[in-house]
Tab-separated table of C-alpha atoms in Angstrom:
chain	number	residue	atom	x	y	z
A	381	MET	CA	-47.894	-62.053	55.886
A	382	ILE	CA	-44.136	-62.651	55.806
A	383	TRP	CA	-44.107	-62.109	52.012
A	384	VAL	CA	-45.826	-58.758	52.415
A	385	ILE	CA	-43.179	-57.677	54.932
A	386	ILE	CA	-40.374	-58.854	52.635
A	387	ALA	CA	-41.918	-57.031	49.673
A	388	LEU	CA	-42.271	-53.863	51.735
A	389	VAL	CA	-38.642	-54.043	52.905
A	390	VAL	CA	-37.445	-54.577	49.324
A	391	PHE	CA	-39.542	-51.640	48.116
A	392	ILE	CA	-38.218	-49.360	50.868
A	393	PHE	CA	-34.666	-50.442	50.002
A	394	GLN	CA	-35.261	-49.489	46.344
A	395	VAL	CA	-36.718	-46.112	47.307
A	396	LEU	CA	-33.843	-45.292	49.658
A	397	THR	CA	-31.245	-46.393	47.093
A	398	ILE	CA	-32.598	-43.980	44.473
A	399	LEU	CA	-32.897	-41.150	46.994
A	400	ILE	CA	-29.306	-41.612	48.176
A	401	VAL	CA	-27.805	-41.948	44.689
A	402	GLU	CA	-29.816	-39.082	43.164
A	403	TYR	CA	-29.622	-36.631	46.073
A	404	ARG	CA	-28.032	-34.024	43.785
A	405	HIS	CA	-30.896	-34.271	41.270
A	406	PRO	CA	-34.231	-34.104	43.168
A	407	SER	CA	-36.375	-33.877	40.028
A	408	LYS	CA	-34.698	-36.963	38.587
A	409	ALA	CA	-35.224	-38.802	41.890
A	410	VAL	CA	-38.940	-37.941	41.824
A	411	ALA	CA	-39.267	-39.250	38.252
A	412	TRP	CA	-37.634	-42.555	39.129
A	413	GLN	CA	-39.760	-42.848	42.276
A	414	LEU	CA	-42.869	-42.507	40.120
A	415	ILE	CA	-41.654	-45.288	37.820
A	416	LEU	CA	-40.773	-47.391	40.849
A	417	PHE	CA	-44.229	-46.876	42.348
A	418	VAL	CA	-45.969	-48.032	39.151
A	419	PHE	CA	-43.477	-50.833	38.361
A	420	PRO	CA	-41.862	-51.744	41.715
A	421	LEU	CA	-39.247	-54.309	40.608
A	422	ILE	CA	-38.997	-53.579	36.875
A	423	GLY	CA	-38.502	-49.879	37.625
A	424	PHE	CA	-35.537	-50.559	39.896
A	425	VAL	CA	-33.895	-52.950	37.424
A	426	THR	CA	-34.332	-50.335	34.693
A	427	TYR	CA	-32.803	-47.710	36.970
A	428	TYR	CA	-29.842	-49.968	37.728
A	429	PHE	CA	-28.983	-50.475	34.068
A	430	MET	CA	-29.801	-46.995	32.743
A	431	ALA	CA	-29.139	-44.392	35.410
A	432	LYS	CA	-25.681	-45.147	36.760
A	433	GLU	CA	-23.679	-41.961	37.197
A	434	PHE	CA	-21.251	-41.649	34.301
A	435	GLN	CA	-17.707	-41.477	35.617
A	436	ARG	CA	-14.823	-40.332	33.508
A	437	LYS	CA	-12.057	-42.907	33.448
A	438	ARG	CA	-8.485	-42.041	34.305
A	439	THR	CA	-7.380	-42.816	30.738
A	440	VAL	CA	-9.883	-40.303	29.360
A	441	ARG	CA	-8.614	-37.587	31.695
A	442	ARG	CA	-5.028	-38.311	30.770
A	443	HIS	CA	-5.737	-38.155	27.059
A	444	GLY	CA	-7.734	-34.951	27.532
A	445	ILE	CA	-4.574	-33.331	28.876
A	446	VAL	CA	-2.501	-34.563	25.915
A	447	SER	CA	-4.906	-33.352	23.230
A	448	THR	CA	-5.365	-30.031	25.010
A	449	GLU	CA	-1.616	-29.466	25.062
A	450	LEU	CA	-1.437	-30.016	21.305
A	451	ARG	CA	-4.297	-27.607	20.721
A	452	LEU	CA	-2.972	-24.911	23.039
A	453	ARG	CA	0.414	-25.160	21.378
A	454	ALA	CA	-1.328	-24.311	18.117
A	455	LEU	CA	-3.355	-21.535	19.721
A	456	ARG	CA	-0.184	-19.835	20.923
A	457	ARG	CA	0.294	-18.853	17.288
A	458	THR	CA	-3.029	-17.054	17.307
A	459	LYS	CA	-4.752	-14.263	19.163
A	460	LEU	CA	-6.991	-15.282	22.063
A	461	ILE	CA	-9.382	-13.009	23.938
A	462	HIS	CA	-8.041	-12.282	27.421
A	463	ARG	CA	-9.451	-8.790	28.089
A	464	ILE	CA	-13.107	-7.935	28.467
A	465	SER	CA	-12.656	-4.769	26.418
A	466	ASP	CA	-11.711	-6.880	23.377
A	467	LEU	CA	-14.822	-9.052	23.412
A	468	GLY	CA	-18.055	-8.615	21.525
A	469	ASP	CA	-17.636	-5.247	19.778
A	470	GLY	CA	-17.419	-3.586	23.205
A	471	GLN	CA	-20.753	-4.998	24.412
A	472	PHE	CA	-19.125	-6.888	27.292
A	473	ILE	CA	-17.521	-3.888	28.975
A	474	HIS	CA	-19.894	-4.080	31.989
A	475	GLN	CA	-20.405	-7.854	31.981
A	476	GLU	CA	-17.503	-8.946	34.164
A	477	ARG	CA	-19.383	-11.852	35.721
A	478	LEU	CA	-20.372	-13.427	32.403
A	479	PHE	CA	-16.907	-12.777	30.967
A	480	HIS	CA	-15.188	-14.509	33.878
A	481	LEU	CA	-17.490	-17.506	33.526
A	482	LEU	CA	-16.615	-17.843	29.848
A	483	GLN	CA	-12.934	-17.496	30.685
A	484	SER	CA	-13.258	-20.292	33.256
A	485	PHE	CA	-13.825	-22.790	30.443
A	486	SER	CA	-10.073	-23.207	30.069
A	487	MET	CA	-10.370	-26.078	27.588
A	488	SER	CA	-12.446	-23.841	25.299
A	489	PRO	CA	-10.778	-20.425	24.943
A	490	ILE	CA	-12.400	-17.570	23.039
A	491	THR	CA	-10.692	-17.347	19.650
A	492	SER	CA	-10.737	-14.295	17.427
A	493	CYS	CA	-9.431	-15.493	14.068
A	494	ASN	CA	-12.526	-17.079	12.519
A	495	LYS	CA	-14.928	-16.782	9.631
A	496	ILE	CA	-18.505	-17.792	10.421
A	497	GLU	CA	-21.272	-18.998	8.125
A	498	VAL	CA	-24.781	-19.550	9.533
A	499	LEU	CA	-26.427	-22.346	7.531
A	500	GLN	CA	-30.139	-23.016	7.203
A	501	ASN	CA	-31.703	-26.422	6.746
A	502	GLY	CA	-30.384	-29.615	5.211
A	503	HIS	CA	-29.866	-28.635	1.580
A	504	GLU	CA	-27.545	-25.719	2.306
A	505	THR	CA	-25.732	-27.517	5.105
A	506	TYR	CA	-25.063	-30.739	3.194
A	507	GLU	CA	-23.845	-28.901	0.121
A	508	GLN	CA	-21.335	-26.917	2.161
A	509	ILE	CA	-20.113	-29.975	4.083
A	510	LEU	CA	-19.786	-32.116	0.949
A	511	LYS	CA	-17.963	-29.293	-0.818
A	512	ALA	CA	-15.477	-29.086	2.066
A	513	ILE	CA	-15.035	-32.873	2.070
A	514	GLU	CA	-14.250	-32.801	-1.649
A	515	GLN	CA	-11.465	-30.300	-0.930
A	516	ALA	CA	-9.919	-32.325	1.936
A	517	GLU	CA	-6.233	-33.104	1.534
A	518	ASP	CA	-5.148	-34.607	4.858
A	519	HIS	CA	-8.009	-35.804	7.062
A	520	ILE	CA	-11.771	-35.836	7.551
A	521	HIS	CA	-13.232	-36.284	11.030
A	522	MET	CA	-16.983	-36.787	11.442
A	523	GLU	CA	-19.036	-37.294	14.602
A	524	TYR	CA	-22.829	-37.688	14.468
A	525	TYR	CA	-25.640	-38.852	16.672
A	526	THR	CA	-27.500	-40.252	13.654
A	527	ILE	CA	-26.100	-41.479	10.338
A	528	ARG	CA	-28.719	-43.098	8.111
A	529	ASP	CA	-28.177	-45.384	5.120
A	530	ASP	CA	-30.700	-43.493	3.000
A	531	ARG	CA	-30.129	-41.341	-0.081
A	532	ILE	CA	-28.102	-38.574	1.602
A	533	GLY	CA	-26.287	-41.210	3.653
A	534	GLU	CA	-25.321	-43.002	0.450
A	535	ARG	CA	-24.117	-39.743	-1.053
A	536	PHE	CA	-21.860	-39.122	1.939
A	537	LYS	CA	-20.595	-42.704	1.753
A	538	GLU	CA	-19.630	-42.400	-1.903
A	539	VAL	CA	-17.726	-39.146	-1.374
A	540	LEU	CA	-15.948	-40.413	1.736
A	541	ILE	CA	-14.890	-43.649	0.052
A	542	ARG	CA	-13.536	-41.717	-2.909
A	543	LYS	CA	-11.507	-39.431	-0.622
A	544	ALA	CA	-10.210	-42.370	1.395
A	545	MET	CA	-9.089	-44.132	-1.794
A	546	ALA	CA	-7.222	-40.921	-2.686
A	547	GLY	CA	-5.207	-41.138	0.552
A	548	VAL	CA	-7.198	-38.877	2.882
A	549	GLN	CA	-7.500	-40.219	6.437
A	550	VAL	CA	-11.201	-40.547	7.330
A	551	ARG	CA	-12.530	-41.237	10.845
A	552	ILE	CA	-16.200	-41.450	11.815
A	553	ILE	CA	-17.898	-41.671	15.228
A	554	TYR	CA	-21.617	-42.512	15.360
A	555	ASP	CA	-23.859	-42.989	18.363
A	556	GLY	CA	-25.034	-46.524	19.097
A	557	VAL	CA	-28.637	-45.522	19.826
A	558	GLY	CA	-29.016	-42.638	17.389
A	559	SER	CA	-27.759	-44.790	14.484
A	560	TYR	CA	-29.344	-48.030	15.693
A	561	GLU	CA	-31.502	-48.483	12.573
A	562	THR	CA	-28.576	-48.111	10.175
A	563	HIS	CA	-27.511	-51.462	8.718
A	564	GLY	CA	-24.086	-52.734	9.679
A	565	SER	CA	-23.247	-53.224	6.003
A	566	TYR	CA	-23.194	-49.438	5.586
A	567	PHE	CA	-20.278	-49.079	7.975
A	568	SER	CA	-18.663	-52.290	6.677
A	569	GLU	CA	-18.441	-50.737	3.208
A	570	LEU	CA	-16.768	-47.669	4.666
A	571	GLU	CA	-14.293	-49.800	6.588
A	572	SER	CA	-13.506	-51.891	3.483
A	573	ALA	CA	-12.382	-48.663	1.804
A	574	GLY	CA	-9.952	-47.915	4.651
A	575	ILE	CA	-12.218	-45.591	6.625
A	576	GLN	CA	-12.093	-45.948	10.401
A	577	THR	CA	-15.534	-46.054	12.001
A	578	CYS	CA	-16.356	-46.305	15.677
A	579	CYS	CA	-19.652	-46.740	17.516
A	580	PHE	CA	-19.983	-44.582	20.635
A	581	LEU	CA	-21.359	-46.802	23.428
A	582	PRO	CA	-23.004	-49.601	21.403
A	583	PRO	CA	-26.435	-50.361	22.938
A	584	ARG	CA	-25.586	-53.847	24.197
A	585	LEU	CA	-22.274	-52.753	25.719
A	586	ALA	CA	-23.834	-49.585	27.158
A	587	PHE	CA	-26.612	-51.644	28.726
A	588	PHE	CA	-24.291	-53.979	30.591
A	589	GLU	CA	-21.952	-51.134	31.517
A	590	LYS	CA	-25.036	-49.337	32.901
A	591	ARG	CA	-24.483	-46.330	30.606
A	592	MET	CA	-27.453	-46.770	28.285
A	593	ASN	CA	-28.852	-43.377	29.265
A	594	TYR	CA	-25.786	-41.439	28.127
A	595	ARG	CA	-25.666	-40.633	24.429
A	596	ASN	CA	-23.317	-38.707	22.167
A	597	HIS	CA	-25.588	-36.036	20.680
A	598	ARG	CA	-22.771	-34.032	19.054
A	599	LYS	CA	-22.635	-33.290	15.332
A	600	ILE	CA	-19.104	-32.394	14.246
A	601	VAL	CA	-17.293	-32.327	10.906
A	602	ILE	CA	-13.622	-31.295	10.719
A	603	ILE	CA	-11.719	-30.935	7.448
A	604	ASP	CA	-7.906	-30.715	7.590
A	605	GLY	CA	-8.031	-29.099	11.030
A	606	THR	CA	-9.109	-25.658	9.761
A	607	THR	CA	-12.712	-26.081	8.551
A	608	GLY	CA	-15.468	-27.244	10.885
A	609	PHE	CA	-19.221	-27.680	11.100
A	610	LEU	CA	-21.612	-28.165	14.023
A	611	GLY	CA	-25.289	-27.675	14.791
A	612	GLY	CA	-28.584	-29.526	14.815
A	613	ILE	CA	-28.373	-31.473	11.543
A	614	ASN	CA	-27.538	-35.190	11.448
A	615	ILE	CA	-27.182	-37.242	8.262
A	616	GLY	CA	-30.620	-38.332	7.099
A	617	ASP	CA	-33.192	-37.643	4.400
A	618	GLU	CA	-35.640	-36.130	6.900
A	619	TYR	CA	-33.378	-33.066	7.085
A	620	LEU	CA	-33.880	-32.579	3.341
A	621	ASN	CA	-37.485	-33.490	2.717
A	622	GLY	CA	-39.010	-33.822	6.158
A	623	ASN	CA	-41.232	-36.859	6.661
A	624	SER	CA	-44.898	-37.762	6.445
A	625	LYS	CA	-45.507	-37.070	10.132
A	626	LEU	CA	-43.515	-33.871	10.705
A	627	GLY	CA	-43.415	-32.269	7.262
A	628	PHE	CA	-40.811	-29.597	6.462
A	629	TRP	CA	-37.721	-29.829	8.692
A	630	ARG	CA	-36.391	-26.432	9.817
A	631	ASP	CA	-32.886	-26.491	11.270
A	632	THR	CA	-29.749	-24.414	11.842
A	633	HIS	CA	-26.108	-25.385	11.394
A	634	LEU	CA	-22.822	-23.491	11.523
A	635	GLY	CA	-19.702	-23.444	9.379
A	636	ILE	CA	-16.462	-22.294	11.057
A	637	TYR	CA	-13.195	-21.533	9.320
A	638	GLY	CA	-10.283	-20.747	11.628
A	639	ASP	CA	-8.994	-21.134	15.149
A	640	ALA	CA	-12.227	-22.375	16.772
A	641	VAL	CA	-11.831	-25.558	14.734
A	642	TYR	CA	-8.929	-26.412	17.047
A	643	SER	CA	-11.444	-26.756	19.882
A	644	LEU	CA	-13.659	-28.985	17.727
A	645	GLN	CA	-10.630	-31.099	16.907
A	646	ASP	CA	-9.766	-31.453	20.573
A	647	ILE	CA	-13.309	-32.616	21.372
A	648	PHE	CA	-13.211	-35.156	18.534
A	649	MET	CA	-9.825	-36.481	19.665
A	650	ARG	CA	-11.083	-37.070	23.196
A	651	ASP	CA	-14.275	-38.725	21.930
A	652	TRP	CA	-12.225	-40.889	19.563
A	653	TRP	CA	-10.010	-41.991	22.432
A	654	PHE	CA	-13.032	-42.876	24.545
A	655	ALA	CA	-14.799	-44.804	21.763
A	656	ALA	CA	-11.889	-46.328	19.796
A	657	ARG	CA	-9.106	-46.332	22.415
A	658	GLU	CA	-6.754	-44.810	19.860
A	659	LYS	CA	-4.663	-41.775	20.677
A	660	LEU	CA	-4.513	-39.266	17.818
A	661	SER	CA	-1.573	-36.920	17.593
A	662	GLY	CA	0.425	-34.880	15.129
A	663	GLN	CA	0.710	-31.262	14.080
A	664	ASN	CA	-1.365	-32.029	10.972
A	665	LEU	CA	-4.372	-32.068	13.308
A	666	PHE	CA	-3.733	-28.432	14.304
A	667	PRO	CA	-2.179	-26.842	11.201
A	668	GLU	CA	-1.363	-23.189	10.662
A	669	HIS	CA	-3.825	-21.270	8.501
A	670	GLN	CA	-4.513	-17.904	6.986
A	671	CYS	CA	-6.855	-15.744	9.063
A	672	GLN	CA	-9.865	-15.109	6.807
A	673	SER	CA	-11.787	-12.910	9.269
A	674	ASN	CA	-11.708	-11.669	12.866
A	675	GLU	CA	-14.957	-13.099	14.196
A	676	GLN	CA	-14.873	-14.242	17.821
A	677	VAL	CA	-16.072	-17.746	18.679
A	678	GLN	CA	-16.021	-20.012	21.714
A	679	ILE	CA	-16.812	-23.724	21.539
A	680	VAL	CA	-18.426	-24.921	24.782
A	681	SER	CA	-18.859	-28.657	25.334
A	682	SER	CA	-20.504	-30.599	28.126
A	683	GLY	CA	-21.275	-34.173	29.024
A	684	PRO	CA	-21.792	-36.637	31.857
A	685	ASP	CA	-18.033	-37.288	31.930
A	686	SER	CA	-17.498	-33.806	33.379
A	687	SER	CA	-18.241	-32.534	36.869
A	688	ALA	CA	-19.375	-29.195	35.385
A	689	ASN	CA	-22.445	-28.510	33.235
A	690	ALA	CA	-20.768	-25.955	31.006
A	691	VAL	CA	-23.560	-25.401	28.458
A	692	LEU	CA	-26.193	-25.012	31.189
A	693	GLU	CA	-23.944	-22.672	33.197
A	694	CYS	CA	-23.293	-20.545	30.114
A	695	TYR	CA	-26.991	-20.303	29.221
A	696	PHE	CA	-28.064	-19.546	32.788
A	697	ASN	CA	-25.489	-16.793	33.286
A	698	ALA	CA	-26.269	-15.195	29.923
A	699	ILE	CA	-30.005	-15.208	30.690
A	700	ALA	CA	-29.367	-13.783	34.165
A	701	VAL	CA	-27.538	-10.708	32.817
A	702	ALA	CA	-29.959	-9.984	29.941
A	703	LYS	CA	-31.227	-6.413	29.842
A	704	SER	CA	-33.299	-6.148	26.677
A	705	ARG	CA	-34.015	-9.485	24.989
A	706	ILE	CA	-33.741	-13.263	25.170
A	707	TYR	CA	-34.707	-15.201	22.029
A	708	ILE	CA	-34.722	-19.010	22.183
A	709	THR	CA	-35.528	-21.719	19.657
A	710	SER	CA	-35.651	-25.305	20.885
A	711	PRO	CA	-37.516	-28.367	19.599
A	712	TYR	CA	-37.579	-29.862	23.098
A	713	PHE	CA	-38.188	-27.440	25.944
A	714	ILE	CA	-37.866	-29.045	29.371
A	715	PRO	CA	-35.847	-26.534	31.430
A	716	ASP	CA	-34.397	-27.255	34.830
A	717	THR	CA	-35.525	-25.146	37.793
A	718	SER	CA	-32.731	-22.593	37.426
A	719	LEU	CA	-33.425	-21.821	33.756
A	720	LEU	CA	-37.166	-21.700	34.332
A	721	MET	CA	-36.705	-19.191	37.148
A	722	GLY	CA	-34.228	-17.202	35.046
A	723	LEU	CA	-36.671	-16.854	32.148
A	724	ARG	CA	-39.586	-15.944	34.404
A	725	THR	CA	-37.530	-13.387	36.329
A	726	ALA	CA	-36.213	-11.828	33.131
A	727	ALA	CA	-39.711	-11.442	31.680
A	728	LEU	CA	-41.104	-10.014	34.924
A	729	SER	CA	-38.204	-7.534	34.900
A	730	GLY	CA	-39.194	-6.203	31.489
A	731	VAL	CA	-36.850	-8.211	29.256
A	732	ASP	CA	-38.348	-9.214	25.898
A	733	VAL	CA	-38.307	-13.017	26.262
A	734	ARG	CA	-39.496	-15.031	23.271
A	735	LEU	CA	-39.511	-18.778	22.746
A	736	ILE	CA	-40.219	-20.805	19.599
A	737	ILE	CA	-41.218	-24.451	20.015
A	738	PRO	CA	-42.740	-26.878	17.487
A	739	GLN	CA	-46.422	-27.258	16.702
A	740	VAL	CA	-45.749	-30.874	15.712
A	741	CYS	CA	-43.172	-32.996	17.499
A	742	ASP	CA	-41.619	-36.427	17.074
A	743	SER	CA	-42.521	-37.363	20.662
A	744	GLN	CA	-45.946	-36.721	22.197
A	745	ILE	CA	-44.743	-37.173	25.770
A	746	VAL	CA	-41.954	-34.632	25.211
A	747	MET	CA	-44.442	-32.216	23.671
A	748	PHE	CA	-46.754	-32.566	26.679
A	749	ALA	CA	-43.803	-32.015	29.011
A	750	SER	CA	-42.847	-28.840	27.116
A	751	LEU	CA	-46.417	-27.509	27.230
A	752	SER	CA	-46.535	-28.039	30.994
A	753	TYR	CA	-44.236	-25.016	31.374
A	754	VAL	CA	-46.177	-22.731	29.054
A	755	GLU	CA	-48.857	-21.371	31.400
A	756	GLU	CA	-46.491	-20.155	34.125
A	757	LEU	CA	-44.180	-18.602	31.534
A	758	LEU	CA	-47.046	-16.815	29.782
A	759	GLU	CA	-48.232	-15.488	33.141
A	760	ALA	CA	-44.744	-14.041	33.709
A	761	GLY	CA	-44.799	-12.261	30.341
A	762	VAL	CA	-42.784	-14.677	28.201
A	763	ARG	CA	-44.015	-14.713	24.603
A	764	ILE	CA	-44.253	-18.275	23.266
A	765	TYR	CA	-44.729	-19.261	19.631
A	766	ARG	CA	-45.441	-22.611	17.975
A	767	TYR	CA	-43.841	-23.149	14.560
A	768	GLN	CA	-46.486	-23.900	11.911
A	769	LYS	CA	-44.501	-24.635	8.758
A	770	GLY	CA	-43.319	-28.086	9.840
A	771	PHE	CA	-40.948	-29.310	12.542
A	772	ILE	CA	-38.443	-26.797	13.922
A	773	HIS	CA	-35.268	-28.507	15.147
A	774	SER	CA	-33.009	-25.426	15.494
A	775	LYS	CA	-31.213	-24.919	18.803
A	776	THR	CA	-30.390	-21.221	19.116
A	777	LEU	CA	-30.123	-18.586	21.831
A	778	ILE	CA	-29.727	-14.800	21.504
A	779	VAL	CA	-29.088	-12.551	24.510
A	780	ASP	CA	-29.136	-8.756	23.965
A	781	ARG	CA	-26.292	-7.805	21.622
A	782	LEU	CA	-23.914	-9.834	23.788
A	783	LEU	CA	-23.941	-13.242	22.203
A	784	ALA	CA	-25.735	-15.847	20.147
A	785	SER	CA	-25.466	-19.612	20.408
A	786	ILE	CA	-25.870	-22.334	17.778
A	787	GLY	CA	-25.288	-25.907	18.803
A	788	THR	CA	-26.541	-29.406	19.479
A	789	ALA	CA	-28.060	-28.899	22.940
A	790	ASN	CA	-31.797	-28.519	23.448
A	791	ILE	CA	-33.217	-26.552	26.362
A	792	ASP	CA	-33.925	-29.761	28.240
A	793	MET	CA	-32.480	-31.730	31.120
A	794	ARG	CA	-31.307	-34.593	28.926
A	795	SER	CA	-29.058	-32.249	26.954
A	796	PHE	CA	-27.746	-30.545	30.093
A	797	PHE	CA	-27.127	-33.607	32.280
A	798	SER	CA	-27.089	-36.842	30.244
A	799	ASN	CA	-25.937	-36.177	26.677
A	800	PHE	CA	-22.561	-35.261	25.243
A	801	GLU	CA	-23.266	-31.868	23.647
A	802	LEU	CA	-21.554	-28.758	22.354
A	803	THR	CA	-22.458	-25.255	21.240
A	804	ALA	CA	-20.712	-22.383	19.521
A	805	ILE	CA	-20.950	-18.976	21.209
A	806	LEU	CA	-20.811	-16.080	18.736
A	807	PHE	CA	-19.879	-12.579	19.891
A	808	ASN	CA	-19.636	-10.346	16.817
A	809	SER	CA	-22.597	-8.157	15.883
A	810	GLY	CA	-22.771	-9.448	12.311
A	811	SER	CA	-23.127	-13.081	13.402
A	812	ILE	CA	-25.669	-12.192	16.094
A	813	GLU	CA	-27.725	-10.188	13.588
A	814	GLN	CA	-27.796	-13.143	11.193
A	815	VAL	CA	-29.085	-15.485	13.899
A	816	GLU	CA	-31.678	-12.853	14.881
A	817	LYS	CA	-32.756	-12.428	11.258
A	818	ASP	CA	-33.401	-16.162	11.006
A	819	PHE	CA	-35.243	-16.115	14.346
A	820	ARG	CA	-37.570	-13.334	13.185
A	821	ARG	CA	-38.232	-15.210	9.944
A	822	ASP	CA	-39.245	-18.243	12.000
A	823	LEU	CA	-41.540	-16.001	14.079
A	824	GLN	CA	-43.384	-15.132	10.884
A	825	ALA	CA	-44.048	-18.840	10.346
A	826	SER	CA	-45.244	-19.321	13.936
A	827	GLU	CA	-48.448	-18.762	15.884
A	828	GLU	CA	-48.256	-16.978	19.232
A	829	LEU	CA	-49.909	-18.650	22.212
A	830	ARG	CA	-52.359	-16.551	24.228
A	831	LEU	CA	-52.797	-17.155	27.940
A	832	SER	CA	-56.600	-17.019	27.907
A	833	SER	CA	-56.992	-19.585	25.125
A	834	PHE	CA	-54.200	-21.812	26.437
A	835	LYS	CA	-55.912	-22.052	29.826
A	836	SER	CA	-59.034	-23.417	28.131
A	837	ARG	CA	-57.219	-26.479	26.707
A	838	PRO	CA	-58.882	-29.860	27.408
A	839	ARG	CA	-58.558	-31.316	30.899
A	840	LEU	CA	-57.086	-34.497	29.405
A	841	HIS	CA	-54.224	-32.435	27.988
A	842	LYS	CA	-53.550	-30.948	31.399
A	843	ILE	CA	-53.391	-34.418	32.937
A	844	GLY	CA	-50.986	-35.542	30.205
A	845	GLU	CA	-48.834	-32.464	30.793
A	846	ALA	CA	-48.667	-33.087	34.555
A	847	ALA	CA	-47.678	-36.750	34.114
A	848	SER	CA	-45.119	-35.908	31.409
A	849	ARG	CA	-43.579	-33.182	33.538
A	850	LEU	CA	-43.007	-35.621	36.393
A	851	LEU	CA	-41.176	-37.920	33.987
A	852	SER	CA	-39.430	-35.086	32.104
A	853	PRO	CA	-36.024	-35.415	33.831
A	854	LEU	CA	-35.695	-38.827	32.162
A	855	LEU	CA	-36.895	-37.864	28.655
């Protein structure tokens, strides 16, 4: 009897601990309680090592100030957007609330001296990045969630080694979990050629530091401080040829030439300091450049090291002010309560809300979790499509003629609360139209879900969706 009482006390202690620590995230607390109920002791040990709140160290904050000062010194030479009348081809004139939110991201000002290139899929993206690398004269900075030692990985390695041997400074950050399958010899060869590589939170270190759950999901390339790339594409053959399970891999990336690269550089410098403990400085990181075009861009980053959820706040506010349309593409769709309510309310108010998700997915539990939201969205008038041509990995958002977003963040709680992410907000009509053109092309390769037929799905699927949704805050 005494052992039953002890076990009950221990279990209650575990439950109360999770409730107290996760009081700001009720859905996350419920998910962990479910795991704890099924695996009483193992669940709590897993929680202890994986779910510790990520706290930004004092050294990271201090370096953030230093790198920001360097970047802002460079931006003083350029034109920033400070007035609402100057933003978005006049589309923002009555959007004071959204404008003030964007202006509140002081570390990511809206720049207006940029040339934008929307890139589709791996072939086009890799060719543009490799071309830019070949033209590098001072430095190459790369930051990826996944770098594979396959054919495209070998091609990148050869080019980077050649540039390093020619005197170009090359630095690479890769995520410890995302690149876990890549052999250490791959990075050893790079380092032997003088390239600096750094693993962001190696799995073993992250486990014992209780930060295993926090991953660097950013994809950044910076060439000489004036050319940059970001989006959904990592370095791996699946982005070129798909794979046997998922087939064709549809993705979206972005090339930026101009002032917005300063913001990318600042993000890389802070991530490099966190991962490598090396402070980068010098005006060569923020060089002067010729203004090739006047496209307006804002780089918005977020992560568990910040008290704000900038990407989520930006998406929510943009959705809340939509008047005519909201178009979203996301391979993983697990919205938090605020975004779910925003999409439902918009559709019920007559806004044309459309969502593209995959037909095939690399995770069945994530797919079930995504489908658990479909019925209530369809009932509200949201039009949902499943991509049929292969696996769609693009992460895009279009709101009216106000803005479009291309980035690394999915519409899921992991991207908003646990991962280090970033997105580029585009304001000019030409850029928005290009993203919309690609969205409509993807619609043609998708099948629309109908409420009547979706309701008739097998009962087993519904059970899987319910269970996956409970666990979705942890996926």
